[in-house]
Tab-separated table of C-alpha atoms and ligand atoms in Angstrom:
chain	number	residue	atom	x	y	z
A	1	UNK	CA	-96.090	-8.021	6.016
A	2	UNK	CA	-92.392	-7.360	5.922
A	3	UNK	CA	-90.972	-6.408	2.556
A	4	UNK	CA	-88.718	-9.512	2.391
A	5	UNK	CA	-91.677	-11.817	2.933
A	6	UNK	CA	-93.726	-9.932	0.360
A	7	UNK	CA	-90.952	-10.191	-2.203
A	8	UNK	CA	-90.504	-13.870	-1.548
A	9	UNK	CA	-94.206	-14.497	-2.148
A	10	UNK	CA	-94.060	-12.409	-5.342
A	11	UNK	CA	-91.172	-14.545	-6.556
A	12	UNK	CA	-93.116	-17.685	-5.664
A	13	UNK	CA	-96.073	-16.380	-7.663
A	14	UNK	CA	-93.833	-15.724	-10.694
A	15	UNK	CA	-92.311	-19.219	-10.359
A	16	UNK	CA	-95.772	-20.799	-10.167
A	17	UNK	CA	-97.001	-19.007	-13.271
A	18	UNK	CA	-93.991	-20.197	-15.236
A	19	UNK	CA	-93.971	-23.755	-13.958
A	20	UNK	CA	-97.660	-24.492	-14.650
A	21	UNK	CA	-97.533	-25.159	-18.432
A	22	UNK	CA	-94.216	-27.003	-18.065
A	23	UNK	CA	-95.588	-29.221	-15.309
A	24	UNK	CA	-98.737	-29.928	-17.338
A	25	UNK	CA	-96.661	-31.121	-20.280
A	26	UNK	CA	-94.349	-33.239	-18.105
A	27	UNK	CA	-97.387	-34.749	-16.375
A	28	UNK	CA	-99.043	-35.589	-19.715
A	29	UNK	CA	-95.816	-37.310	-20.769
A	30	UNK	CA	-95.375	-38.864	-17.309
A	31	UNK	CA	-91.749	-37.849	-16.954
A	32	UNK	CA	-89.647	-36.069	-14.332
A	33	UNK	CA	-90.063	-32.280	-14.545
A	34	UNK	CA	-86.471	-31.148	-15.002
A	35	UNK	CA	-87.422	-27.462	-15.074
A	36	UNK	CA	-88.454	-27.151	-11.414
A	37	UNK	CA	-84.868	-26.661	-10.221
A	38	UNK	CA	-83.739	-24.170	-12.916
A	39	UNK	CA	-86.907	-22.108	-12.491
A	40	UNK	CA	-86.653	-22.187	-8.704
A	41	UNK	CA	-83.054	-21.064	-9.144
A	42	UNK	CA	-84.103	-18.243	-11.447
A	43	UNK	CA	-86.596	-16.965	-8.860
A	44	UNK	CA	-84.193	-17.526	-5.967
A	45	UNK	CA	-86.433	-20.031	-4.159
A	46	UNK	CA	-83.941	-22.765	-3.341
A	47	UNK	CA	-82.899	-21.137	-0.085
A	48	UNK	CA	-86.307	-19.914	1.138
A	49	UNK	CA	-85.741	-21.017	4.748
A	50	UNK	CA	-81.952	-20.859	4.737
A	51	UNK	CA	-80.445	-18.183	6.952
A	52	UNK	CA	-79.212	-15.122	4.975
A	53	UNK	CA	-75.802	-15.708	6.629
A	54	UNK	CA	-75.592	-18.813	4.400
A	55	UNK	CA	-77.036	-17.176	1.297
A	56	UNK	CA	-80.715	-17.951	1.844
A	57	UNK	CA	-83.791	-15.752	2.234
A	58	UNK	CA	-84.446	-16.485	5.910
A	59	UNK	CA	-88.226	-16.898	5.674
A	60	UNK	CA	-90.016	-17.613	8.945
A	61	UNK	CA	-92.390	-20.582	9.091
A	62	UNK	CA	-95.519	-18.511	8.507
A	63	UNK	CA	-94.109	-17.004	5.295
A	64	UNK	CA	-92.544	-20.242	4.112
A	65	UNK	CA	-95.800	-22.142	4.550
A	66	UNK	CA	-97.626	-19.467	2.558
A	67	UNK	CA	-95.067	-20.036	-0.182
A	68	UNK	CA	-95.568	-23.809	-0.034
A	69	UNK	CA	-99.357	-23.411	-0.120
A	70	UNK	CA	-99.025	-21.384	-3.294
A	71	UNK	CA	-96.646	-23.961	-4.767
A	72	UNK	CA	-99.056	-26.720	-3.675
A	73	UNK	CA	-101.638	-25.289	-6.059
A	74	UNK	CA	-99.315	-26.267	-8.888
A	75	UNK	CA	-99.358	-29.839	-7.656
A	76	UNK	CA	-98.134	-32.067	-4.866
A	77	UNK	CA	-95.341	-33.078	-7.247
A	78	UNK	CA	-93.755	-29.630	-7.384
A	79	UNK	CA	-94.296	-28.998	-3.676
A	80	UNK	CA	-92.735	-32.359	-2.771
A	81	UNK	CA	-89.481	-31.253	-4.398
A	82	UNK	CA	-89.301	-28.236	-2.052
A	83	UNK	CA	-90.202	-30.335	0.980
A	84	UNK	CA	-87.347	-32.728	0.174
A	85	UNK	CA	-84.799	-30.036	-0.564
A	86	UNK	CA	-85.703	-27.561	2.196
A	87	UNK	CA	-88.138	-28.793	4.877
A	88	UNK	CA	-86.416	-32.121	5.465
A	89	UNK	CA	-83.121	-31.509	3.611
A	90	UNK	CA	-81.763	-28.080	4.567
A	91	UNK	CA	-83.757	-27.827	7.803
A	92	UNK	CA	-81.867	-30.482	9.814
A	93	UNK	CA	-78.490	-29.192	8.572
A	94	UNK	CA	-79.427	-25.659	9.584
A	95	UNK	CA	-80.888	-26.727	12.932
A	96	UNK	CA	-78.385	-29.344	14.134
A	97	UNK	CA	-75.375	-28.929	11.839
A	98	UNK	CA	-71.988	-27.648	13.011
A	99	UNK	CA	-70.771	-24.353	11.597
A	100	UNK	CA	-68.493	-26.321	9.234
A	101	UNK	CA	-71.372	-28.426	7.967
A	102	UNK	CA	-73.616	-25.410	7.474
A	103	UNK	CA	-70.894	-23.565	5.532
A	104	UNK	CA	-70.224	-26.670	3.478
A	105	UNK	CA	-73.803	-27.306	2.327
A	106	UNK	CA	-76.231	-24.439	2.905
A	107	UNK	CA	-74.778	-21.758	0.569
A	108	UNK	CA	-74.597	-24.257	-2.288
A	109	UNK	CA	-78.101	-25.532	-1.469
A	110	UNK	CA	-79.475	-21.978	-1.573
A	111	UNK	CA	-77.887	-21.440	-4.993
A	112	UNK	CA	-79.180	-24.738	-6.347
A	113	UNK	CA	-75.684	-26.147	-6.717
A	114	UNK	CA	-76.429	-28.812	-4.106
A	115	UNK	CA	-79.891	-30.387	-4.106
A	116	UNK	CA	-80.805	-32.050	-0.816
A	117	UNK	CA	-82.886	-34.983	0.364
A	118	UNK	CA	-83.679	-36.855	3.589
A	119	UNK	CA	-83.150	-40.609	3.798
A	120	UNK	CA	-84.777	-42.201	6.828
A	121	UNK	CA	-87.054	-44.916	5.408
A	122	UNK	CA	-85.679	-48.339	4.513
A	123	UNK	CA	-87.323	-51.359	2.870
A	124	UNK	CA	-87.875	-52.935	6.304
A	125	UNK	CA	-88.159	-49.750	8.391
A	126	UNK	CA	-90.955	-47.269	7.619
A	127	UNK	CA	-93.336	-46.374	10.439
A	128	UNK	CA	-90.779	-47.737	12.843
A	129	UNK	CA	-87.425	-46.166	11.896
A	130	UNK	CA	-85.774	-47.888	14.853
A	131	UNK	CA	-85.966	-51.062	12.766
A	132	UNK	CA	-83.409	-49.640	10.308
A	133	UNK	CA	-80.433	-51.788	9.397
A	134	UNK	CA	-78.095	-49.126	7.955
A	135	UNK	CA	-74.836	-48.984	9.866
A	136	UNK	CA	-71.791	-46.784	10.305
A	137	UNK	CA	-68.336	-47.372	11.701
A	138	UNK	CA	-65.460	-45.061	12.408
A	139	UNK	CA	-62.559	-45.287	9.988
A	140	UNK	CA	-59.525	-43.023	10.089
A	141	UNK	CA	-60.667	-39.424	10.125
A	142	UNK	CA	-64.244	-40.254	9.220
A	143	UNK	CA	-67.061	-42.794	9.010
A	144	UNK	CA	-68.005	-45.591	6.652
A	145	UNK	CA	-71.702	-46.186	5.954
A	146	UNK	CA	-73.555	-49.221	4.639
A	147	UNK	CA	-77.279	-49.668	3.989
A	148	UNK	CA	-80.269	-49.086	1.733
A	149	UNK	CA	-82.782	-46.233	1.896
A	150	UNK	CA	-86.130	-46.533	0.178
A	151	UNK	CA	-88.828	-44.215	-1.236
A	152	UNK	CA	-86.721	-41.074	-0.890
A	153	UNK	CA	-88.020	-37.843	-2.438
A	154	UNK	CA	-85.271	-36.268	-4.612
A	155	UNK	CA	-83.149	-39.359	-3.821
A	156	UNK	CA	-82.125	-39.825	-7.448
A	157	UNK	CA	-81.318	-36.155	-8.135
A	158	UNK	CA	-79.812	-35.050	-4.818
A	159	UNK	CA	-76.185	-34.007	-4.449
A	160	UNK	CA	-76.223	-34.566	-0.686
A	161	UNK	CA	-78.580	-36.487	1.600
A	162	UNK	CA	-79.225	-36.490	5.339
A	163	UNK	CA	-79.109	-40.165	6.359
A	164	UNK	CA	-79.442	-42.195	9.544
A	165	UNK	CA	-77.609	-45.312	10.734
A	166	UNK	CA	-76.758	-47.443	13.771
A	167	UNK	CA	-73.199	-48.066	14.944
A	168	UNK	CA	-72.041	-51.323	13.319
A	169	UNK	CA	-69.896	-52.517	16.197
A	170	UNK	CA	-72.495	-52.605	19.010
A	171	UNK	CA	-74.980	-55.459	19.506
A	172	UNK	CA	-78.739	-54.702	19.559
A	173	UNK	CA	-78.858	-55.330	23.287
A	174	UNK	CA	-76.276	-52.591	24.017
A	175	UNK	CA	-77.991	-49.423	25.328
A	176	UNK	CA	-75.242	-47.327	23.694
A	177	UNK	CA	-76.460	-48.487	20.277
A	178	UNK	CA	-78.302	-45.377	19.147
A	179	UNK	CA	-79.033	-43.923	15.708
A	180	UNK	CA	-76.763	-41.154	14.391
A	181	UNK	CA	-77.383	-38.691	11.559
A	182	UNK	CA	-74.931	-37.850	8.767
A	183	UNK	CA	-74.802	-35.869	5.562
A	184	UNK	CA	-73.541	-37.924	2.634
A	185	UNK	CA	-72.428	-36.708	-0.781
A	186	UNK	CA	-73.911	-38.657	-3.647
A	187	UNK	CA	-71.106	-38.153	-6.179
A	188	UNK	CA	-68.715	-40.473	-4.363
A	189	UNK	CA	-67.793	-44.163	-4.633
A	190	UNK	CA	-70.243	-46.405	-2.806
A	191	UNK	CA	-73.392	-44.423	-3.602
A	192	UNK	CA	-75.894	-45.815	-6.058
A	193	UNK	CA	-79.463	-44.609	-6.658
A	194	UNK	CA	-82.319	-46.083	-8.616
A	195	UNK	CA	-85.332	-43.887	-9.362
A	196	UNK	CA	-88.874	-45.248	-9.515
A	197	UNK	CA	-90.299	-45.103	-13.020
A	198	UNK	CA	-93.258	-42.762	-13.332
A	199	UNK	CA	-95.352	-45.654	-14.648
A	200	UNK	CA	-94.996	-47.514	-11.367
A	201	UNK	CA	-96.450	-44.678	-9.315
A	202	UNK	CA	-100.058	-43.929	-8.370
A	203	UNK	CA	-99.222	-40.215	-8.349
A	204	UNK	CA	-96.317	-37.761	-8.451
A	205	UNK	CA	-95.110	-38.928	-11.904
A	206	UNK	CA	-93.117	-35.725	-12.419
A	207	UNK	CA	-91.202	-35.777	-9.128
A	208	UNK	CA	-88.200	-37.911	-8.295
A	209	UNK	CA	-88.602	-40.770	-5.818
A	210	UNK	CA	-85.697	-43.157	-5.458
A	211	UNK	CA	-84.053	-45.873	-3.451
A	212	UNK	CA	-80.345	-45.710	-2.893
A	213	UNK	CA	-77.625	-47.837	-1.427
A	214	UNK	CA	-74.536	-46.908	0.538
A	215	UNK	CA	-71.787	-49.462	0.132
A	216	UNK	CA	-68.641	-48.792	2.172
A	217	UNK	CA	-69.407	-45.104	1.619
A	218	UNK	CA	-66.773	-42.936	3.298
A	219	UNK	CA	-67.544	-39.494	4.737
A	220	UNK	CA	-65.273	-37.158	6.695
A	221	UNK	CA	-65.936	-36.791	10.436
A	222	UNK	CA	-67.282	-33.261	9.922
A	223	UNK	CA	-70.305	-34.777	8.129
A	224	UNK	CA	-71.748	-36.117	11.360
A	225	UNK	CA	-74.977	-34.163	11.998
A	226	UNK	CA	-75.376	-33.206	15.653
A	227	UNK	CA	-73.679	-35.560	18.095
A	228	UNK	CA	-73.354	-39.312	17.795
A	229	UNK	CA	-76.517	-40.972	19.103
A	230	UNK	CA	-78.743	-37.962	18.409
A	231	UNK	CA	-80.071	-39.267	15.092
A	232	UNK	CA	-83.526	-40.329	16.244
A	233	UNK	CA	-84.177	-36.971	17.889
A	234	UNK	CA	-82.981	-35.187	14.731
A	235	UNK	CA	-85.203	-37.350	12.530
A	236	UNK	CA	-88.283	-36.728	14.676
A	237	UNK	CA	-87.535	-32.992	14.895
A	238	UNK	CA	-87.165	-32.840	11.123
A	239	UNK	CA	-90.522	-34.559	10.634
A	240	UNK	CA	-92.208	-31.617	12.387
A	241	UNK	CA	-90.857	-29.361	9.653
A	242	UNK	CA	-91.759	-31.935	6.984
A	243	UNK	CA	-95.319	-32.370	8.231
A	244	UNK	CA	-95.890	-28.630	8.159
A	245	UNK	CA	-94.740	-28.553	4.553
A	246	UNK	CA	-97.164	-31.332	3.636
A	247	UNK	CA	-100.039	-29.572	5.405
A	248	UNK	CA	-99.268	-26.301	3.612
A	249	UNK	CA	-99.048	-28.070	0.257
A	250	UNK	CA	-102.434	-29.690	0.903
A	251	UNK	CA	-103.934	-26.262	1.557
A	252	UNK	CA	-102.738	-25.251	-1.907
A	253	UNK	CA	-104.335	-28.349	-3.404
A	254	UNK	CA	-107.659	-27.443	-1.781
A	255	UNK	CA	-107.405	-23.848	-3.053
A	256	UNK	CA	-106.769	-25.056	-6.574
A	257	UNK	CA	-109.630	-27.570	-6.416
A	258	UNK	CA	-111.933	-24.784	-5.257
A	259	UNK	CA	-110.865	-22.467	-8.078
A	260	UNK	CA	-111.142	-25.199	-10.710
A	261	UNK	CA	-114.491	-26.585	-9.514
A	262	UNK	CA	-116.062	-23.118	-9.165
A	263	UNK	CA	-114.997	-22.009	-12.608
A	264	UNK	CA	-116.073	-25.223	-14.286
A	265	UNK	CA	-119.431	-25.252	-12.485
A	266	UNK	CA	-120.174	-21.721	-13.696
A	267	UNK	CA	-119.432	-22.653	-17.318
A	268	UNK	CA	-120.841	-26.161	-17.713
A	269	UNK	CA	-124.539	-26.208	-18.665
A	270	UNK	CA	-126.777	-29.220	-18.006
A	271	UNK	CA	-130.556	-29.424	-17.624
A	272	UNK	CA	-130.869	-25.916	-19.037
A	273	UNK	CA	-128.648	-24.095	-16.578
A	274	UNK	CA	-125.072	-23.816	-15.348
A	275	UNK	CA	-124.379	-26.752	-13.042
A	276	UNK	CA	-123.341	-24.219	-10.332
A	277	UNK	CA	-127.075	-23.477	-10.042
A	278	UNK	CA	-127.835	-27.080	-9.044
A	279	UNK	CA	-127.922	-27.289	-5.276
A	280	UNK	CA	-126.112	-30.622	-5.042
A	281	UNK	CA	-123.206	-29.137	-7.004
A	282	UNK	CA	-123.220	-26.168	-4.637
A	283	UNK	CA	-122.829	-28.620	-1.788
A	284	UNK	CA	-119.470	-29.714	-3.261
A	285	UNK	CA	-118.365	-26.082	-3.519
A	286	UNK	CA	-119.442	-25.386	0.057
A	287	UNK	CA	-117.612	-28.438	1.405
A	288	UNK	CA	-114.395	-27.621	-0.452
A	289	UNK	CA	-114.611	-24.051	0.851
A	290	UNK	CA	-115.067	-25.339	4.422
A	291	UNK	CA	-112.069	-27.625	3.933
A	292	UNK	CA	-110.070	-24.588	2.816
A	293	UNK	CA	-111.113	-22.395	5.737
A	294	UNK	CA	-110.450	-25.044	8.381
A	295	UNK	CA	-107.148	-26.182	6.859
A	296	UNK	CA	-105.880	-22.626	6.500
A	297	UNK	CA	-106.614	-21.965	10.182
A	298	UNK	CA	-104.856	-25.132	11.328
A	299	UNK	CA	-101.811	-24.573	9.117
A	300	UNK	CA	-101.482	-20.989	10.339
A	301	UNK	CA	-101.823	-22.029	13.983
A	302	UNK	CA	-99.196	-24.743	13.511
A	303	UNK	CA	-96.844	-22.314	11.733
A	304	UNK	CA	-97.104	-19.797	14.577
A	305	UNK	CA	-96.382	-22.561	17.094
A	306	UNK	CA	-93.318	-23.638	15.108
A	307	UNK	CA	-91.986	-20.079	14.995
A	308	UNK	CA	-92.559	-19.766	18.761
A	309	UNK	CA	-90.728	-23.030	19.397
A	310	UNK	CA	-87.839	-22.033	17.113
A	311	UNK	CA	-87.483	-18.734	18.953
A	312	UNK	CA	-87.138	-20.615	22.287
A	313	UNK	CA	-85.282	-23.849	21.437
A	314	UNK	CA	-84.714	-24.660	25.119
A	315	UNK	CA	-88.432	-24.723	25.972
A	316	UNK	CA	-89.722	-28.341	25.775
A	317	UNK	CA	-93.379	-27.322	26.193
A	318	UNK	CA	-93.223	-25.105	23.095
A	319	UNK	CA	-91.490	-27.897	21.154
A	320	UNK	CA	-94.219	-30.369	22.178
A	321	UNK	CA	-96.932	-27.925	21.164
A	322	UNK	CA	-95.326	-27.368	17.742
A	323	UNK	CA	-94.886	-31.115	17.258
A	324	UNK	CA	-98.521	-31.901	18.057
A	325	UNK	CA	-99.978	-29.048	16.001
A	326	UNK	CA	-97.838	-30.035	13.004
A	327	UNK	CA	-99.121	-33.626	13.256
A	328	UNK	CA	-102.727	-32.426	13.610
A	329	UNK	CA	-102.415	-29.969	10.717
A	330	UNK	CA	-100.844	-32.617	8.466
A	331	UNK	CA	-103.461	-35.224	9.346
A	332	UNK	CA	-106.389	-32.869	8.833
A	333	UNK	CA	-105.025	-31.163	5.723
A	334	UNK	CA	-104.182	-34.386	3.904
A	335	UNK	CA	-107.706	-35.721	4.442
A	336	UNK	CA	-109.313	-32.391	3.574
A	337	UNK	CA	-107.259	-32.166	0.362
A	338	UNK	CA	-108.142	-35.734	-0.613
A	339	UNK	CA	-111.860	-34.961	-0.110
A	340	UNK	CA	-111.578	-31.622	-1.948
A	341	UNK	CA	-109.897	-33.289	-4.927
A	342	UNK	CA	-112.532	-36.028	-4.943
A	343	UNK	CA	-115.316	-33.439	-4.938
A	344	UNK	CA	-113.646	-31.394	-7.677
A	345	UNK	CA	-113.398	-34.560	-9.799
A	346	UNK	CA	-117.143	-35.087	-9.217
A	347	UNK	CA	-118.001	-31.529	-10.271
A	348	UNK	CA	-116.054	-32.077	-13.501
A	349	UNK	CA	-118.017	-35.300	-14.190
A	350	UNK	CA	-116.445	-37.521	-16.870
A	351	UNK	CA	-113.767	-34.952	-17.594
A	352	UNK	CA	-112.887	-35.044	-13.915
A	353	UNK	CA	-111.716	-38.607	-14.345
A	354	UNK	CA	-109.135	-37.536	-16.965
A	355	UNK	CA	-105.673	-36.504	-15.869
A	356	UNK	CA	-105.780	-33.880	-18.619
A	357	UNK	CA	-107.694	-31.862	-16.003
A	358	UNK	CA	-106.266	-30.621	-12.737
A	359	UNK	CA	-108.678	-32.301	-10.247
A	360	UNK	CA	-107.737	-35.851	-11.316
A	361	UNK	CA	-104.053	-35.047	-11.004
A	362	UNK	CA	-104.589	-33.600	-7.543
A	363	UNK	CA	-106.582	-36.668	-6.521
A	364	UNK	CA	-103.859	-39.071	-7.631
A	365	UNK	CA	-100.985	-36.985	-6.275
A	366	UNK	CA	-102.335	-35.887	-2.910
A	367	UNK	CA	-103.022	-39.444	-1.754
A	368	UNK	CA	-99.408	-39.840	-0.720
A	369	UNK	CA	-99.841	-37.066	1.842
A	370	UNK	CA	-101.675	-39.572	4.029
A	371	UNK	CA	-98.614	-41.825	3.900
A	372	UNK	CA	-95.332	-39.900	3.899
A	373	UNK	CA	-94.011	-37.895	6.849
A	374	UNK	CA	-96.066	-40.111	9.174
A	375	UNK	CA	-98.984	-42.264	8.052
A	376	UNK	CA	-102.573	-41.551	9.119
A	377	UNK	CA	-102.305	-44.303	11.691
A	378	UNK	CA	-99.059	-43.104	13.266
A	379	UNK	CA	-100.395	-39.554	13.510
A	380	UNK	CA	-103.673	-40.747	15.061
A	381	UNK	CA	-101.699	-42.633	17.714
A	382	UNK	CA	-99.686	-39.520	18.427
A	383	UNK	CA	-102.788	-37.320	18.679
A	384	UNK	CA	-104.614	-39.835	20.900
A	385	UNK	CA	-101.602	-40.131	23.234
A	386	UNK	CA	-101.529	-36.341	23.570
A	387	UNK	CA	-105.129	-36.496	24.781
A	388	UNK	CA	-104.867	-39.623	26.938
A	389	UNK	CA	-101.447	-39.040	28.460
A	390	UNK	CA	-97.950	-40.419	27.980
A	391	UNK	CA	-98.641	-43.711	29.746
A	392	UNK	CA	-101.257	-44.496	27.060
A	393	UNK	CA	-98.823	-44.231	24.164
A	394	UNK	CA	-99.359	-47.145	21.761
A	395	UNK	CA	-95.631	-47.704	21.348
A	396	UNK	CA	-92.428	-46.175	22.621
B	401	FAD	C1	-93.806	-40.744	-2.704
B	401	FAD	C2	-93.136	-41.014	-1.399
B	401	FAD	C3	-92.108	-40.180	-0.978
B	401	FAD	C4	-91.429	-40.444	0.213
B	401	FAD	N1	-90.389	-39.625	0.584
B	401	FAD	C5	-89.622	-39.986	1.664
B	401	FAD	C6	-88.444	-39.227	1.972
B	401	FAD	O1	-88.112	-38.230	1.324
B	401	FAD	N2	-87.676	-39.662	3.010
B	401	FAD	C7	-87.998	-40.765	3.762
B	401	FAD	O2	-87.256	-41.108	4.667
B	401	FAD	N3	-89.142	-41.474	3.494
B	401	FAD	C8	-89.944	-41.113	2.461
B	401	FAD	N4	-91.075	-41.840	2.150
B	401	FAD	C9	-91.387	-43.023	2.959
B	401	FAD	C10	-92.597	-42.834	3.872
B	401	FAD	O3	-92.278	-41.935	4.899
B	401	FAD	C11	-93.016	-44.223	4.375
B	401	FAD	O4	-93.583	-44.909	3.261
B	401	FAD	C12	-94.006	-44.150	5.529
B	401	FAD	O5	-93.395	-43.654	6.679
B	401	FAD	C13	-94.633	-45.512	5.852
B	401	FAD	O6	-93.661	-46.514	5.952
B	401	FAD	P1	-93.857	-47.879	5.144
B	401	FAD	O7	-94.115	-47.528	3.725
B	401	FAD	O8	-92.698	-48.751	5.429
B	401	FAD	O9	-95.176	-48.501	5.715
B	401	FAD	P2	-95.282	-49.444	7.023
B	401	FAD	O10	-94.553	-48.829	8.154
B	401	FAD	O11	-94.948	-50.822	6.639
B	401	FAD	O12	-96.835	-49.350	7.327
B	401	FAD	C14	-97.840	-50.098	6.601
B	401	FAD	C15	-99.191	-49.815	7.244
B	401	FAD	O13	-99.164	-50.265	8.617
B	401	FAD	C16	-99.510	-49.186	9.466
B	401	FAD	N5	-98.794	-49.289	10.747
B	401	FAD	C17	-97.465	-49.488	10.952
B	401	FAD	N6	-97.179	-49.495	12.266
B	401	FAD	C18	-98.356	-49.288	12.915
B	401	FAD	C19	-98.725	-49.190	14.281
B	401	FAD	N7	-97.835	-49.289	15.283
B	401	FAD	N8	-100.029	-48.996	14.565
B	401	FAD	C20	-100.945	-48.861	13.569
B	401	FAD	N9	-100.666	-48.944	12.271
B	401	FAD	C21	-99.383	-49.159	11.939
B	401	FAD	C22	-99.109	-47.939	8.701
B	401	FAD	O14	-99.772	-46.781	9.178
B	401	FAD	C23	-99.512	-48.323	7.304
B	401	FAD	O15	-100.871	-48.113	7.111
B	401	FAD	C24	-91.807	-41.562	1.002
B	401	FAD	C25	-92.878	-42.362	0.599
B	401	FAD	C26	-93.531	-42.111	-0.580
B	401	FAD	C27	-94.668	-43.018	-1.007
C-alpha cells in the first residue's frame, strides 16, 4: 500500500480510538456528538477524498472506503457525518464544480472550517426527487432560491450545502424545466434549519439530521454547480459515491458485531460452559463472519469499479458498472449489517437488548442504511432493470 494511504488509515485508527469513549457517552446521553469534527480535524480526516491541490489527502476510493469501514465500527452515527461532509458534500463540488467553486469551498472543507451537506430530499420528494418543489430564479448577478429540504444529514451544522431546485419561471409542461444544482451558504439571510431531536429518532441520536428552508436565499452566479439543467445527473452521480460510503460503513458495523459477539461468547458461561461452545451460538458467529466476508468482497469490487470509472470519466460503460455495483454493494451490505447486528444482540441475550452495549446501538443505527441513499425498493428496481434490460425499468 502506498505510504499516503497507510498514513491515512493510521490516522483513522487514532481518530477511532479517541472517539469511542466520547461517542459512548454522547449516545448514553442521547445528544449530538460535538467532538467528531474537532477530532477529525486533529487527525486531518476532513479532506480524505479532497484533491491535495485543494488541501485534502487525495485518497482513492479503495483507501477511502477502508477508512469508512474502520469508522463504521465506531457506529453508523460517526460514519454518517463523514458521508454527509465528504461522500455527498465535497464529492459533487470536486467532481462537477468550477475551479472558482472548488477554490471557494474545498480548502476550507478539508480544514474543517466549512462543514458540508447534501440536500436533495424534500417533505414531498424522497424516492422520486423529480417531485421536488424547490425553485430558483435568476436575479442580478446570481440566483434566488426558495424551498424546503428534509432529513438532511449534517443539515443543522453545515456551513454550506449542495442543493437542487427547478427553475421558477417555467411551467411543468416545459421540457426546458430541468433541475439544477447549487452550493448555498448557511450563514446568510433566508436560511433556517431545524434539527431533529435525538428523542424522535429510532437511531443515530448522536448525529445531526435536520430540515432546512431557503426563503429568498440569494447566491452568486458562481455557486451554480455544473451547468444549469444538470442537477439530476449530478444528484444521481453523487448517490453512487454516497451508496459506497454506506456500504463501507455497514462493513465496519459487521466487523464490530463479529468482534463483540465473539468476545462475549467466549466469556459468558451458561450450562457449565462458555456459550461459544454451544453450537447454536457458533451458528451466529459463522453467519456474521460470512456476512463480513461477502460484504468485504462486494465493497472492494465496487470501490475498484468506482476508481476505474473515475479514471475514465468519458466512458459510459464504466460509469454504469460503478453505478450498479455501488447499488448492489449498498443493498447487500445494509441487509448483512442489519442481520449481523441482530445476531450479535442475540448472542448478548438480555444485555444485547440494552443500548449500553454496542450490538443494540448498531441494530438501531444501521436500520437507516436500508432507507437513505436509495431505499431497498428503489435499489431492487435498479438491480432488476440491469438484469432485465432498460425497457423493463419500473419507472423513468
Ligand atoms: C437519518 C436520515 C438521513 C438522511 N440524510 C439525507 C441527506 O443527507 N440528504 C438527502 O437528500 N436525503 C437524506 N435522507 C432522506 C432519504 O434519502 C429518504 O428518506 C429516502 O430517499 C426515502 O424517501 P422518503 O423518506 O420520502 O420515502 P418515500 O419516497 O415516500 O418512500 C416510502 C416507501 O415507498 C417506497 N417506494 C417509493 N417509490 C417506490 C416505487 N416506485 N416502487 C416501489 N417502492 C417505492 C420506498 O422504497 C419506501 O419504502 C435521510 C434520511 C434519513 C432517515
